[in-house]
PDB file of C-alpha atoms and ligand atoms in Angstrom:
ATOM      1  CA  MET A   1     115.875  85.320  93.971  1.00  0.00           C
ATOM      2  CA  SER A   2     115.994  88.335  91.319  1.00  0.00           C
ATOM      3  CA  THR A   3     117.665  91.659  91.683  1.00  0.00           C
ATOM      4  CA  SER A   4     114.223  93.188  91.659  1.00  0.00           C
ATOM      5  CA  ASP A   5     113.079  90.672  94.542  1.00  0.00           C
ATOM      6  CA  GLU A   6     116.053  91.711  96.483  1.00  0.00           C
ATOM      7  CA  ALA A   7     115.406  95.415  95.984  1.00  0.00           C
ATOM      8  CA  ARG A   8     111.785  95.034  96.754  1.00  0.00           C
ATOM      9  CA  ARG A   9     112.892  93.148 100.141  1.00  0.00           C
ATOM     10  CA  ALA A  10     115.400  95.809 100.667  1.00  0.00           C
ATOM     11  CA  LEU A  11     112.487  98.519 100.279  1.00  0.00           C
ATOM     12  CA  GLU A  12     110.644  96.834 102.613  1.00  0.00           C
ATOM     13  CA  ALA A  13     113.349  96.679 105.225  1.00  0.00           C
ATOM     14  CA  VAL A  14     113.872 100.486 104.981  1.00  0.00           C
ATOM     15  CA  TYR A  15     109.906 100.938 105.525  1.00  0.00           C
ATOM     16  CA  ALA A  16     110.031  98.537 108.478  1.00  0.00           C
ATOM     17  CA  ARG A  17     112.957 100.318 110.125  1.00  0.00           C
ATOM     18  CA  VAL A  18     111.019 103.647 109.771  1.00  0.00           C
ATOM     19  CA  GLU A  19     107.655 102.004 111.231  1.00  0.00           C
ATOM     20  CA  ALA A  20     109.588 100.568 114.134  1.00  0.00           C
ATOM     21  CA  ARG A  21     111.343 103.954 114.852  1.00  0.00           C
ATOM     22  CA  ALA A  22     107.946 105.876 114.489  1.00  0.00           C
ATOM     23  CA  ALA A  23     106.092 103.217 116.767  1.00  0.00           C
ATOM     24  CA  ASP A  24     108.952 103.682 119.304  1.00  0.00           C
ATOM     25  CA  ILE A  25     108.760 107.493 119.505  1.00  0.00           C
ATOM     26  CA  SER A  26     105.108 107.786 119.408  1.00  0.00           C
ATOM     27  CA  SER A  27     104.259 104.910 121.949  1.00  0.00           C
ATOM     28  CA  SER A  28     106.981 106.345 124.582  1.00  0.00           C
ATOM     29  CA  HIS A  29     105.218 109.902 124.352  1.00  0.00           C
ATOM     30  CA  ASP A  30     101.794 110.239 125.189  1.00  0.00           C
ATOM     31  CA  TRP A  31     101.767 113.801 123.621  1.00  0.00           C
ATOM     32  CA  TRP A  32     102.681 112.533 120.346  1.00  0.00           C
ATOM     33  CA  PRO A  33     100.160 113.988 117.740  1.00  0.00           C
ATOM     34  CA  CYS A  34     100.484 111.798 114.835  1.00  0.00           C
ATOM     35  CA  ARG A  35      97.135 109.614 114.594  1.00  0.00           C
ATOM     36  CA  ARG A  36      94.686 108.564 111.774  1.00  0.00           C
ATOM     37  CA  GLY A  37      92.683 111.557 110.732  1.00  0.00           C
ATOM     38  CA  CYS A  38      95.479 114.058 111.320  1.00  0.00           C
ATOM     39  CA  ASP A  39      95.858 115.069 107.720  1.00  0.00           C
ATOM     40  CA  HIS A  40      97.330 118.335 107.965  1.00  0.00           C
ATOM     41  CA  CYS A  41     100.766 117.045 106.197  1.00  0.00           C
ATOM     42  CA  CYS A  42      98.806 115.327 103.515  1.00  0.00           C
ATOM     43  CA  ARG A  43      97.017 118.580 102.837  1.00  0.00           C
ATOM     44  CA  HIS A  44     100.116 120.792 102.829  1.00  0.00           C
ATOM     45  CA  LEU A  45     102.601 119.319 100.402  1.00  0.00           C
ATOM     46  CA  ALA A  46     105.149 121.950  99.179  1.00  0.00           C
ATOM     47  CA  ALA A  47     105.677 119.748  95.949  1.00  0.00           C
ATOM     48  CA  PRO A  48     104.088 116.633  94.564  1.00  0.00           C
ATOM     49  CA  LEU A  49     105.479 113.504  96.532  1.00  0.00           C
ATOM     50  CA  PRO A  50     108.535 112.212  95.010  1.00  0.00           C
ATOM     51  CA  LEU A  51     108.883 108.535  94.333  1.00  0.00           C
ATOM     52  CA  THR A  52     111.534 106.275  93.113  1.00  0.00           C
ATOM     53  CA  GLN A  53     110.476 103.738  90.270  1.00  0.00           C
ATOM     54  CA  LEU A  54     110.424 100.926  93.207  1.00  0.00           C
ATOM     55  CA  GLU A  55     108.480 102.906  95.293  1.00  0.00           C
ATOM     56  CA  TRP A  56     105.774 103.670  92.722  1.00  0.00           C
ATOM     57  CA  SER A  57     105.762  99.879  91.949  1.00  0.00           C
ATOM     58  CA  TYR A  58     104.939  99.289  95.568  1.00  0.00           C
ATOM     59  CA  LEU A  59     102.250 102.202  95.850  1.00  0.00           C
ATOM     60  CA  GLU A  60     100.818 100.794  92.410  1.00  0.00           C
ATOM     61  CA  GLU A  61      99.934  97.778  94.433  1.00  0.00           C
ATOM     62  CA  GLY A  62      97.869  99.782  96.785  1.00  0.00           C
ATOM     63  CA  LEU A  63      96.106 101.583  93.846  1.00  0.00           C
ATOM     64  CA  GLN A  64      95.115  98.278  92.160  1.00  0.00           C
ATOM     65  CA  GLN A  65      93.242  97.461  95.415  1.00  0.00           C
ATOM     66  CA  LEU A  66      91.055 100.488  94.895  1.00  0.00           C
ATOM     67  CA  SER A  67      87.690 100.489  93.049  1.00  0.00           C
ATOM     68  CA  ALA A  68      87.479 101.803  89.624  1.00  0.00           C
ATOM     69  CA  GLU A  69      85.352 104.525  90.802  1.00  0.00           C
ATOM     70  CA  VAL A  70      87.860 105.831  93.332  1.00  0.00           C
ATOM     71  CA  LEU A  71      90.704 105.479  91.030  1.00  0.00           C
ATOM     72  CA  GLU A  72      88.969 107.736  88.512  1.00  0.00           C
ATOM     73  CA  GLU A  73      88.372 110.225  91.450  1.00  0.00           C
ATOM     74  CA  LEU A  74      92.022 110.195  92.157  1.00  0.00           C
ATOM     75  CA  ARG A  75      92.918 110.822  88.455  1.00  0.00           C
ATOM     76  CA  ALA A  76      90.778 113.772  88.492  1.00  0.00           C
ATOM     77  CA  ARG A  77      92.839 115.330  91.367  1.00  0.00           C
ATOM     78  CA  VAL A  78      95.853 114.153  89.703  1.00  0.00           C
ATOM     79  CA  ASP A  79      94.760 116.144  86.566  1.00  0.00           C
ATOM     80  CA  ALA A  80      93.563 118.956  88.796  1.00  0.00           C
ATOM     81  CA  MET A  81      97.132 119.161  90.420  1.00  0.00           C
ATOM     82  CA  ALA A  82      98.907 119.415  87.108  1.00  0.00           C
ATOM     83  CA  GLY A  83      97.081 122.767  86.393  1.00  0.00           C
ATOM     84  CA  GLN A  84      97.308 123.987  89.945  1.00  0.00           C
ATOM     85  CA  GLU A  85      99.461 127.004  90.446  1.00  0.00           C
ATOM     86  CA  ALA A  86      99.017 127.585  94.210  1.00  0.00           C
ATOM     87  CA  ARG A  87     100.779 126.014  96.801  1.00  0.00           C
ATOM     88  CA  PRO A  88     100.480 124.096  98.899  1.00  0.00           C
ATOM     89  CA  TYR A  89      98.981 120.702  97.320  1.00  0.00           C
ATOM     90  CA  THR A  90      96.466 118.524  98.891  1.00  0.00           C
ATOM     91  CA  CYS A  91      97.813 114.719  98.222  1.00  0.00           C
ATOM     92  CA  PRO A  92      95.437 113.232  95.416  1.00  0.00           C
ATOM     93  CA  LEU A  93      95.704 110.028  97.527  1.00  0.00           C
ATOM     94  CA  LEU A  94      94.100 111.521 100.566  1.00  0.00           C
ATOM     95  CA  ASP A  95      90.414 110.469 101.376  1.00  0.00           C
ATOM     96  CA  ARG A  96      89.274 113.936 102.035  1.00  0.00           C
ATOM     97  CA  GLU A  97      86.195 113.041 104.247  1.00  0.00           C
ATOM     98  CA  THR A  98      88.041 110.755 106.586  1.00  0.00           C
ATOM     99  CA  GLY A  99      91.430 112.310 106.536  1.00  0.00           C
ATOM    100  CA  ALA A 100      92.847 108.855 105.877  1.00  0.00           C
ATOM    101  CA  CYS A 101      95.503 107.691 103.099  1.00  0.00           C
ATOM    102  CA  ARG A 102      93.738 105.546 100.365  1.00  0.00           C
ATOM    103  CA  VAL A 103      97.097 103.604 100.139  1.00  0.00           C
ATOM    104  CA  TYR A 104      98.392 103.649 103.606  1.00  0.00           C
ATOM    105  CA  ALA A 105     100.025 100.425 103.650  1.00  0.00           C
ATOM    106  CA  HIS A 106     101.771 101.229 100.373  1.00  0.00           C
ATOM    107  CA  ARG A 107     102.741 104.633 100.865  1.00  0.00           C
ATOM    108  CA  PRO A 108     106.278 106.080 100.109  1.00  0.00           C
ATOM    109  CA  LEU A 109     109.013 106.689 102.343  1.00  0.00           C
ATOM    110  CA  ALA A 110     108.415 110.430 102.497  1.00  0.00           C
ATOM    111  CA  CYS A 111     105.035 109.715 104.209  1.00  0.00           C
ATOM    112  CA  ARG A 112     106.373 107.349 106.472  1.00  0.00           C
ATOM    113  CA  SER A 113     109.218 109.273 107.834  1.00  0.00           C
ATOM    114  CA  TYR A 114     107.508 112.684 108.017  1.00  0.00           C
ATOM    115  CA  GLY A 115     107.388 113.918 111.524  1.00  0.00           C
ATOM    116  CA  PHE A 116     109.510 111.018 112.819  1.00  0.00           C
ATOM    117  CA  ALA A 117     112.845 111.774 110.907  1.00  0.00           C
ATOM    118  CA  ALA A 118     115.173 114.964 111.290  1.00  0.00           C
ATOM    119  CA  ALA A 119     117.290 116.140 108.569  1.00  0.00           C
ATOM    120  CA  ARG A 120     120.994 116.266 109.006  1.00  0.00           C
ATOM    121  CA  ASP A 121     120.947 119.664 109.985  1.00  0.00           C
ATOM    122  CA  GLY A 122     118.525 118.504 112.729  1.00  0.00           C
ATOM    123  CA  GLY A 123     115.655 120.160 111.111  1.00  0.00           C
ATOM    124  CA  LEU A 124     112.170 118.647 111.738  1.00  0.00           C
ATOM    125  CA  PHE A 125     109.345 118.791 109.461  1.00  0.00           C
ATOM    126  CA  CYS A 126     105.904 119.044 111.013  1.00  0.00           C
ATOM    127  CA  HIS A 127     105.126 122.163 112.918  1.00  0.00           C
ATOM    128  CA  PHE A 128     102.878 120.652 115.271  1.00  0.00           C
ATOM    129  CA  ILE A 129     105.647 118.109 116.571  1.00  0.00           C
ATOM    130  CA  LEU A 130     108.124 121.037 116.317  1.00  0.00           C
ATOM    131  CA  ASP A 131     105.647 122.940 118.537  1.00  0.00           C
ATOM    132  CA  LEU A 132     105.519 120.181 121.026  1.00  0.00           C
ATOM    133  CA  VAL A 133     109.018 119.280 121.095  1.00  0.00           C
ATOM    134  CA  GLY A 134     109.655 122.817 122.149  1.00  0.00           C
ATOM    135  CA  ARG A 135     107.417 122.368 125.134  1.00  0.00           C
ATOM    136  CA  HIS A 136     108.334 118.804 126.339  1.00  0.00           C
ATOM    137  CA  GLY A 137     112.009 118.610 124.971  1.00  0.00           C
ATOM    138  CA  ASP A 138     113.362 115.564 122.509  1.00  0.00           C
ATOM    139  CA  ALA A 139     116.340 114.653 124.468  1.00  0.00           C
ATOM    140  CA  ASP A 140     114.979 111.173 124.713  1.00  0.00           C
ATOM    141  CA  ILE A 141     113.914 110.772 121.243  1.00  0.00           C
ATOM    142  CA  VAL A 142     116.106 109.043 118.502  1.00  0.00           C
ATOM    143  CA  TRP A 143     115.077 110.617 115.423  1.00  0.00           C
ATOM    144  CA  ALA A 144     115.351 108.513 112.313  1.00  0.00           C
ATOM    145  CA  ASN A 145     117.833 110.232 109.463  1.00  0.00           C
ATOM    146  CA  GLN A 146     115.572 111.575 106.672  1.00  0.00           C
ATOM    147  CA  ASP A 147     118.873 112.029 104.616  1.00  0.00           C
ATOM    148  CA  ALA A 148     120.188 108.593 105.265  1.00  0.00           C
ATOM    149  CA  LEU A 149     116.961 107.212 104.578  1.00  0.00           C
ATOM    150  CA  GLU A 150     116.532 108.881 101.207  1.00  0.00           C
ATOM    151  CA  ASP A 151     119.929 107.772 100.245  1.00  0.00           C
ATOM    152  CA  ALA A 152     118.950 103.933 101.074  1.00  0.00           C
ATOM    153  CA  VAL A 153     115.941 104.173  98.834  1.00  0.00           C
ATOM    154  CA  ALA A 154     117.565 106.028  96.023  1.00  0.00           C
ATOM    155  CA  ARG A 155     120.333 103.510  96.095  1.00  0.00           C
ATOM    156  CA  LEU A 156     117.990 100.653  95.427  1.00  0.00           C
ATOM    157  CA  GLY A 157     117.560 102.168  91.929  1.00  0.00           C
ATOM    158  CA  GLY A 158     115.170 103.564  89.220  1.00  0.00           C
ATOM    159  CA  PRO A 159     114.541 107.137  88.660  1.00  0.00           C
ATOM    160  CA  THR A 160     112.649 109.534  90.908  1.00  0.00           C
ATOM    161  CA  ARG A 161     109.639 111.325  89.637  1.00  0.00           C
ATOM    162  CA  PRO A 162     106.832 113.125  91.035  1.00  0.00           C
ATOM    163  CA  LEU A 163     103.661 110.978  91.972  1.00  0.00           C
ATOM    164  CA  PRO A 164     101.482 112.705  89.281  1.00  0.00           C
ATOM    165  CA  GLU A 165     103.858 111.786  86.407  1.00  0.00           C
ATOM    166  CA  TRP A 166     103.996 108.350  87.447  1.00  0.00           C
ATOM    167  CA  PHE A 167     100.133 108.060  87.793  1.00  0.00           C
ATOM    168  CA  VAL A 168      99.397 109.673  84.529  1.00  0.00           C
ATOM    169  CA  GLU A 169     102.110 107.178  82.859  1.00  0.00           C
ATOM    170  CA  LYS A 170     101.131 103.976  84.604  1.00  0.00           C
ATOM    171  CA  VAL A 171      97.505 104.293  85.420  1.00  0.00           C
ATOM    172  CA  PRO A 172      95.369 103.227  82.396  1.00  0.00           C
ATOM    173  CA  ARG A 173      92.258 105.407  81.784  1.00  0.00           C
ATOM    174  CA  LYS A 174      89.054 103.661  81.726  1.00  0.00           C
ATOM    175  CA  PRO A 175      88.286 102.684  77.839  1.00  0.00           C
TER     176      PRO A 175
HETATM  177  S1  SF4 B 201     103.224 114.560 110.674  1.00  0.00           S
HETATM  178 FE1  SF4 B 201     102.058 116.298 111.782  1.00  0.00          FE
HETATM  179  S2  SF4 B 201     100.457 116.745 110.613  1.00  0.00           S
HETATM  180 FE2  SF4 B 201     101.058 114.709 109.804  1.00  0.00          FE
HETATM  181  S3  SF4 B 201     100.109 113.225 111.196  1.00  0.00           S
HETATM  182 FE3  SF4 B 201     101.924 113.869 112.423  1.00  0.00          FE
HETATM  183  S4  SF4 B 201     101.162 115.597 113.602  1.00  0.00           S
HETATM  184 FE4  SF4 B 201      99.737 115.335 111.974  1.00  0.00          FE
HETATM  185  S1  SF4 B 202     100.250 109.148  99.850  1.00  0.00           S
HETATM  186 FE1  SF4 B 202      98.912 109.011 101.798  1.00  0.00          FE
HETATM  187  S2  SF4 B 202     100.296 109.549 103.547  1.00  0.00           S
HETATM  188 FE2  SF4 B 202     101.381 110.172 101.537  1.00  0.00          FE
HETATM  189  S3  SF4 B 202     100.643 112.414 101.521  1.00  0.00           S
HETATM  190 FE3  SF4 B 202      99.206 111.199 100.246  1.00  0.00          FE
HETATM  191  S4  SF4 B 202      97.523 110.716 101.474  1.00  0.00           S
HETATM  192 FE4  SF4 B 202      99.238 111.357 102.804  1.00  0.00          FE
END
């Protein structure tokens, strides 16, 4: 197996761990708010999504499954983001009509762990979840460790760049 195959499998293993933790948390708490169509997090990015090179390669496979028309729509959104001074950002990969992610199966760590992980200082990220945890308590929740996950993905190699930079450089324009 090549080094890149090993890195790819290691990345999938990290993603699988996050998915398992997220499924465990949400399935055991009937008040858990994350669901398809809840797109507040995708519409309120403090900064463009950061992706390692390996994560970009993975996400690119999801982009390759989209039609040329949708890809051009995403490109227009990426271009608009570059000139946007106001914050927050809406992710260019969000289907704004359905509130679903266009590349859900290939989304990066930041999107998989958001809401289900705590920072080393115990900080949570989604204010909906923070509010519900305030009401229900989180003593029985085993949060994923956001910093450890980011370290694990970063160790797999390659530079980390914002999504728009990867997109502009790697997704060919229509001739
Ligand atoms: S993390 Fe928050 S905003 Fe995002 S899907 Fe979950 S509840 Fe909704
Ligand atoms: S990649 Fe998908 S899940 Fe992540 S912020 Fe964008 S639309 Fe949301």
